[in-house]
XYZ file of C-alpha atoms in Angstrom:
439
model
C 1.340 -16.717 31.396
C 0.337 -14.925 28.247
C 0.725 -11.094 28.691
C -2.676 -9.437 27.989
C -2.798 -6.836 25.125
C -3.282 -3.231 26.571
C -6.636 -1.662 25.804
C -6.063 0.599 22.653
C -7.609 4.045 22.553
C -8.738 4.730 19.158
C -10.330 7.964 19.952
C -7.077 9.462 20.352
C -6.474 9.139 16.728
C -3.068 9.588 15.520
C -1.713 10.341 18.861
C -2.646 6.604 19.686
C -0.194 5.603 17.351
C 2.600 8.413 17.091
C 3.288 11.079 19.626
C 3.468 14.501 18.926
C 7.221 14.306 20.150
C 7.893 11.535 17.586
C 6.538 13.766 14.545
C 8.683 16.878 15.734
C 11.724 14.672 16.036
C 11.131 13.254 12.519
C 10.480 16.746 11.112
C 13.731 18.288 12.640
C 15.665 15.393 10.892
C 14.022 15.536 7.608
C 14.268 19.322 7.311
C 10.411 19.636 7.309
C 10.303 21.879 10.582
C 13.150 24.262 9.044
C 10.894 24.991 6.051
C 7.569 25.185 7.972
C 8.778 27.502 10.920
C 5.288 29.235 11.155
C 3.189 26.040 10.974
C 1.916 23.890 13.598
C 3.437 20.998 12.098
C 1.759 18.352 14.356
C -1.816 20.045 13.616
C -0.859 19.944 9.837
C -0.165 16.013 10.038
C -3.465 15.579 12.013
C -5.516 17.652 9.884
C -4.431 15.851 6.671
C -4.811 12.407 8.172
C -8.430 13.405 9.450
C -9.342 14.221 5.772
C -10.183 10.597 4.989
C -12.953 11.548 2.734
C -13.684 9.422 -0.380
C -14.893 12.363 -2.250
C -12.741 14.942 -4.056
C -11.351 17.640 -1.877
C -8.880 15.879 0.348
C -6.602 19.113 0.726
C -9.770 21.355 1.150
C -10.903 19.188 3.816
C -7.419 19.090 5.503
C -7.223 22.951 5.338
C -10.684 23.256 7.145
C -9.411 20.625 9.770
C -6.239 22.866 10.202
C -8.306 26.124 10.697
C -10.389 24.080 13.148
C -7.378 22.659 15.148
C -5.247 25.928 15.378
C -7.341 29.094 14.544
C -4.535 30.377 12.253
C -5.595 32.916 9.633
C -4.140 31.971 6.208
C -5.250 31.790 2.596
C -5.946 28.289 0.910
C -3.031 28.908 -1.289
C -0.600 29.376 1.616
C -1.925 26.504 3.112
C -1.514 24.190 0.101
C 2.166 25.511 -0.386
C 2.955 23.517 2.694
C 2.595 20.279 1.143
C 6.045 20.054 -0.132
C 8.724 17.377 -0.449
C 9.877 17.668 2.972
C 6.403 17.163 4.351
C 5.852 14.191 2.058
C 8.922 12.695 3.637
C 7.552 13.510 6.998
C 4.295 11.798 6.184
C 5.890 8.826 4.742
C 7.992 8.225 8.179
C 4.857 9.063 10.381
C 3.011 6.275 8.233
C 5.769 3.824 8.878
C 5.709 4.485 12.489
C 1.983 4.276 12.560
C 1.915 0.802 10.893
C 4.732 -0.268 13.285
C 2.846 0.672 16.277
C -0.250 -1.249 15.007
C 1.997 -4.153 14.564
C 3.211 -3.877 18.151
C -0.323 -3.569 19.409
C -1.580 -6.324 17.723
C 1.440 -8.633 18.502
C 1.201 -12.215 17.674
C -2.400 -12.665 18.599
C -4.112 -12.417 15.421
C -4.983 -15.693 13.833
C -4.143 -16.381 9.927
C -5.073 -19.780 9.397
C -4.996 -19.496 5.596
C -1.131 -19.295 6.092
C -1.276 -22.629 7.655
C 2.116 -24.523 7.936
C 3.826 -21.770 5.728
C 4.489 -19.587 9.012
C 6.260 -22.620 10.365
C 8.684 -22.598 7.509
C 9.092 -18.832 6.781
C 9.459 -15.833 9.208
C 6.904 -14.173 7.037
C 4.753 -14.439 3.781
C 4.654 -11.336 1.908
C 3.006 -10.088 -1.234
C 4.753 -7.649 -3.723
C 2.434 -5.446 -5.741
C 1.248 -2.130 -7.200
C -1.847 -0.057 -7.665
C -2.373 2.645 -10.102
C -3.943 6.087 -9.558
C -4.783 8.708 -12.052
C -3.889 12.242 -11.680
C -4.803 15.572 -13.361
C -3.004 16.507 -16.492
C -1.111 19.198 -14.808
C 0.989 16.224 -13.035
C 2.190 14.693 -16.469
C 5.631 16.494 -16.293
C 6.667 14.353 -13.255
C 4.331 11.352 -13.172
C 3.834 10.597 -16.840
C 1.187 7.654 -17.582
C 0.717 4.922 -20.164
C -2.382 6.765 -21.651
C -2.626 9.525 -23.976
C -5.995 10.090 -22.839
C -4.973 10.481 -19.236
C -1.514 11.321 -19.414
C -0.535 11.577 -15.707
C -0.789 8.761 -13.043
C 1.454 7.247 -10.182
C 1.904 3.777 -8.698
C 2.057 3.027 -5.305
C 4.163 0.073 -4.755
C 3.668 -2.166 -1.612
C 5.343 -5.156 -0.109
C 2.643 -6.511 2.168
C 2.850 -8.924 5.144
C -0.125 -11.442 5.038
C 0.298 -11.940 8.781
C -1.530 -8.361 9.201
C -2.290 -7.388 5.885
C -0.156 -4.290 6.246
C 2.878 -2.863 4.354
C 6.427 -3.654 5.302
C 7.822 -1.522 2.576
C 6.462 0.893 -0.200
C 7.187 3.590 -2.734
C 5.552 6.045 -5.035
C 6.720 6.192 -8.652
C 5.437 7.428 -11.929
C 3.004 4.808 -13.823
C 5.477 4.225 -16.225
C 7.954 2.806 -13.949
C 8.279 -1.046 -14.162
C 7.188 -2.974 -11.253
C 10.443 -5.054 -11.110
C 12.335 -1.798 -10.963
C 10.266 -0.392 -8.017
C 10.434 -3.576 -5.878
C 11.310 -2.242 -2.293
C 14.640 -3.307 -1.081
C 13.141 -5.046 1.833
C 11.621 -7.632 -0.622
C 13.018 -11.015 -0.629
C 14.542 -10.865 2.601
C 16.383 -13.970 4.202
C 13.619 -16.531 5.544
C 10.834 -14.891 3.968
C 8.533 -16.196 1.246
C 7.323 -13.506 -1.442
C 4.507 -13.807 -3.745
C 4.819 -11.844 -6.859
C 3.055 -11.584 -10.341
C 4.651 -11.633 -13.997
C 5.663 -7.854 -13.495
C 8.459 -8.828 -11.254
C 10.184 -11.415 -13.262
C 14.067 -10.996 -13.064
C 16.275 -13.942 -13.129
C 19.218 -12.054 -11.735
C 17.063 -11.038 -8.601
C 15.833 -14.618 -8.337
C 19.416 -15.712 -8.135
C 20.319 -13.191 -5.551
C 17.217 -14.281 -3.755
C 18.210 -17.963 -3.590
C 21.828 -17.061 -2.507
C 20.600 -15.076 0.272
C 18.050 -17.631 1.550
C 14.874 -15.889 0.629
C 12.052 -17.829 -1.309
C 9.740 -16.673 -3.840
C 6.713 -17.807 -5.913
C 5.768 -16.245 -9.045
C 3.908 -17.047 -12.340
C 6.409 -18.204 -14.859
C 6.688 -15.993 -17.867
C 6.230 -17.458 -21.377
C 9.566 -16.340 -22.494
C 11.302 -17.810 -19.460
C 12.633 -21.082 -20.633
C 14.702 -22.845 -18.097
C 16.690 -26.062 -18.441
C 15.028 -29.132 -16.904
C 17.208 -31.159 -14.424
C 14.722 -33.646 -13.092
C 11.056 -34.552 -13.343
C 9.100 -35.384 -10.217
C 5.733 -35.244 -11.557
C 5.080 -35.807 -15.292
C 4.846 -38.496 -17.944
C 7.005 -38.984 -20.866
C 10.677 -39.817 -21.080
C 12.012 -38.270 -17.971
C 15.641 -39.093 -18.521
C 15.548 -37.745 -21.849
C 13.928 -34.452 -20.549
C 16.942 -33.893 -18.426
C 19.101 -31.146 -19.921
C 16.201 -29.896 -22.438
C 14.768 -26.528 -22.341
C 11.240 -26.969 -20.853
C 9.498 -25.513 -24.072
C 11.329 -27.972 -26.287
C 10.544 -30.902 -23.785
C 6.876 -29.964 -23.855
C 6.797 -29.292 -27.714
C 8.484 -32.659 -28.516
C 6.157 -34.571 -26.360
C 9.248 -35.630 -24.111
C 7.431 -34.213 -21.050
C 3.690 -34.341 -20.524
C 1.401 -33.712 -17.551
C 0.338 -36.317 -15.228
C -2.958 -35.868 -13.820
C -3.189 -32.474 -14.749
C 0.091 -31.688 -13.138
C 3.771 -31.010 -14.002
C 6.462 -30.693 -11.262
C 10.275 -30.256 -12.075
C 13.560 -29.164 -10.917
C 14.951 -26.568 -13.412
C 18.185 -24.561 -13.478
C 18.011 -20.770 -13.556
C 20.935 -18.961 -15.187
C 22.241 -15.630 -15.923
C 25.759 -14.197 -16.775
C 27.376 -17.611 -15.788
C 25.370 -17.744 -12.550
C 23.214 -20.565 -11.874
C 20.848 -22.064 -9.178
C 18.282 -24.560 -8.756
C 14.517 -23.954 -8.685
C 11.259 -25.561 -9.301
C 8.663 -25.126 -12.059
C 5.100 -26.315 -11.432
C 2.076 -26.517 -13.807
C -1.335 -27.188 -12.568
C -4.696 -27.343 -14.466
C -6.858 -24.525 -14.089
C -10.777 -24.671 -13.789
C -11.210 -24.110 -17.469
C -8.778 -26.686 -18.592
C -5.893 -24.118 -19.115
C -2.322 -24.737 -17.757
C -1.053 -22.293 -15.144
C 2.804 -22.165 -14.594
C 4.578 -21.325 -11.409
C 8.194 -20.569 -10.443
C 9.236 -21.210 -6.775
C 12.065 -22.172 -4.284
C 9.429 -23.725 -2.025
C 9.993 -27.309 -1.508
C 7.892 -30.389 -2.125
C 8.020 -31.210 1.487
C 6.339 -27.781 2.303
C 3.892 -27.468 -0.748
C 2.822 -30.085 -3.134
C 2.252 -29.023 -6.880
C -1.670 -28.476 -6.002
C -0.677 -26.556 -2.895
C 1.804 -24.295 -4.825
C -1.310 -23.010 -6.872
C -3.331 -22.513 -3.849
C -0.567 -20.621 -1.946
C -0.379 -18.474 -5.046
C -3.957 -17.338 -4.724
C -3.160 -15.765 -1.315
C -2.008 -13.030 -3.377
C -5.419 -11.671 -3.753
C -5.642 -10.331 -0.229
C -3.202 -7.430 -1.165
C -6.287 -6.410 -3.312
C -8.294 -5.921 -0.215
C -5.647 -3.547 1.141
C -5.511 -1.540 -2.203
C -9.524 -1.594 -2.184
C -9.449 0.078 1.326
C -6.898 2.798 0.355
C -9.015 3.737 -2.705
C -12.766 3.301 -1.983
C -12.192 3.536 1.963
C -10.029 6.241 2.830
C -10.218 8.060 -0.550
C -6.851 7.587 -2.488
C -8.906 7.457 -5.630
C -10.192 11.107 -5.038
C -6.606 12.714 -5.098
C -6.823 15.884 -7.050
C -3.260 16.876 -6.091
C -0.817 17.548 -8.963
C 2.600 18.591 -7.174
C 4.683 15.640 -6.264
C 4.883 16.818 -2.546
C 1.241 17.139 -2.226
C 0.669 13.589 -3.788
C 3.177 12.142 -1.555
C 1.755 13.550 1.370
C -1.763 12.591 0.880
C -0.732 9.065 -0.239
C 0.805 8.595 3.232
C -1.797 10.364 4.949
C -4.162 7.498 3.742
C -1.869 4.787 4.821
C -1.937 6.236 8.269
C -5.719 6.429 8.140
C -5.573 2.751 7.105
C -3.527 2.108 10.345
C -6.126 3.849 12.187
C -8.735 1.430 10.831
C -6.475 -1.508 12.094
C -6.544 0.122 15.549
C -10.413 0.171 15.327
C -10.465 -3.376 14.684
C -8.317 -4.286 17.447
C -10.411 -2.213 19.766
C -13.399 -4.008 18.439
C -11.773 -7.283 19.237
C -10.979 -6.439 22.599
C -14.439 -5.438 23.055
C -15.814 -8.634 21.774
C -14.647 -10.038 24.948
C -17.063 -8.413 26.935
C -20.751 -9.527 27.323
C -23.024 -8.119 24.596
C -20.144 -7.191 22.186
C -20.023 -8.563 18.658
C -16.893 -9.168 16.809
C -15.853 -6.604 14.246
C -15.991 -8.086 10.624
C -14.546 -6.750 7.362
C -11.444 -4.412 6.875
C -13.387 -2.336 4.343
C -16.457 -1.685 6.718
C -14.125 -0.602 9.327
C -12.481 1.659 7.078
C -15.751 3.230 5.986
C -16.791 3.469 9.685
C -13.373 5.451 10.182
C -14.197 7.867 7.496
C -17.460 8.597 8.977
C -16.081 9.109 12.623
C -13.222 11.380 11.558
C -15.250 14.347 12.913
C -15.382 12.862 16.240
C -11.526 12.190 16.446
C -10.891 15.800 14.937
C -13.174 16.832 17.959
C -10.860 14.913 20.632
C -7.793 16.457 19.144
C -9.355 19.801 19.596
C -10.282 19.005 23.259
C -6.826 17.731 23.888
C -5.527 21.345 22.773
C -7.989 22.943 25.254
C -10.219 24.594 22.535
C -13.078 26.238 24.420
C -16.632 26.858 22.856
C -15.921 30.279 22.288
C -12.939 29.550 20.301
C -14.849 26.880 18.407
C -17.206 29.432 17.410
C -14.607 31.784 16.199
C -12.947 29.059 14.199
C -16.293 28.018 12.433
C -16.748 31.639 11.353
C -13.252 31.639 10.241
C -13.460 28.643 8.044
C -16.737 30.170 6.547
C -15.089 33.419 6.053
C -12.032 31.959 4.182
C -14.106 29.384 2.166
C -16.730 32.143 0.998
C -13.649 34.378 0.120
C -11.725 31.761 -1.799
C -14.952 30.851 -3.688
C -15.770 34.527 -4.401
C -12.021 34.833 -5.871
C -12.397 31.644 -7.992
C -15.753 33.071 -9.324
C -13.969 36.299 -10.011
C -11.247 34.929 -12.113
C -13.569 32.525 -13.901
C -15.640 35.930 -14.816
C -12.579 37.582 -16.071
C -11.541 34.612 -18.201
C -15.031 34.507 -20.046
C -14.861 38.300 -20.559
C -11.090 38.070 -21.901
C -12.213 35.446 -24.265
C -15.169 37.512 -25.939
C -14.591 38.534 -29.330
C -11.131 36.586 -29.432
C -12.886 34.278 -32.350
C -13.373 37.378 -34.445
């Protein structure tokens, strides 16, 4: 008899995924607790995660959340200083645990028909990709971009499982870092199939993957010119094509497409190491030829199915869209590396919470009168609108009374007003200091 999945309690927010004890244990191990002795670290994490606004001002919202949860009197600058490297590493671990908790809650119940027989051949089908986010100019010293007009930006590199569309591994680097150099170590694990774009082309890595029993499917770079070993689909002089470079065989007319398809065995080689792989060419909708390099056998995917399988990569864009448009990754205004790291992983945790909301909706769909939830982005947007409710639950769990709540509302108003006044005063002095400077 199949074990039923326990009813999830999305109203518990972060606590439904990671306990306060787990947060404190990780904080001690990572050194975040020693550097944040006067801080309610659990409240700091919860406040940051609850700041799921798609508008600029994530840290300011987190600050207001923290005051509401704790009632501590501190200035905005003192609060923002707490977003250091150690706290960023803590948020990264909390995000990893939150994603794992969602996976355990979902189990194997979630269907994914698009993967079809692939999951019968591989332990997982994963996508390696990255998304870029611009930062303010002050971050250019540690996060240089590729643009002179916008000199600061970072990349979030992710290895995403298509079974649940959640990250298996990830990392944050300056935008200038090449994707292939930032590929997570967990990628190309034995038994998995990894889909990658041209930015991850690395013959040495491909050879390592083949030797380790990992599989990959990538677009073939124009400069990548492997040696043909055998022609399986293609017209021309098949025997003569053996041993020729792919480009030479095509240019000399020795190898031609057959029904819009070419499918050949090729030899990968680098520094004396060699291995056999497969190159497939399929005609695109506008008559263009699309080339793929893979280790997936013909008994698993035909040439046309190779092209169809590669299109599964687009699902990672749904994850990026949920992070950027949904929980506000595109609204980051932080400039210090610790703050950026902290807020990026706060968004990943919020995404995990949206998955928990999806699971809760699916469980309720089994009850009379309940509809099935549809659309990851819609659920993410719903979560952003429900963030105050989750914060209210966190306050209730801390035993905050109505009297304390009123005091904290007044505290937030007082601190906010003082901060605005100080900012206006600085701007006034700056204007006055500039008077007559041109004379």
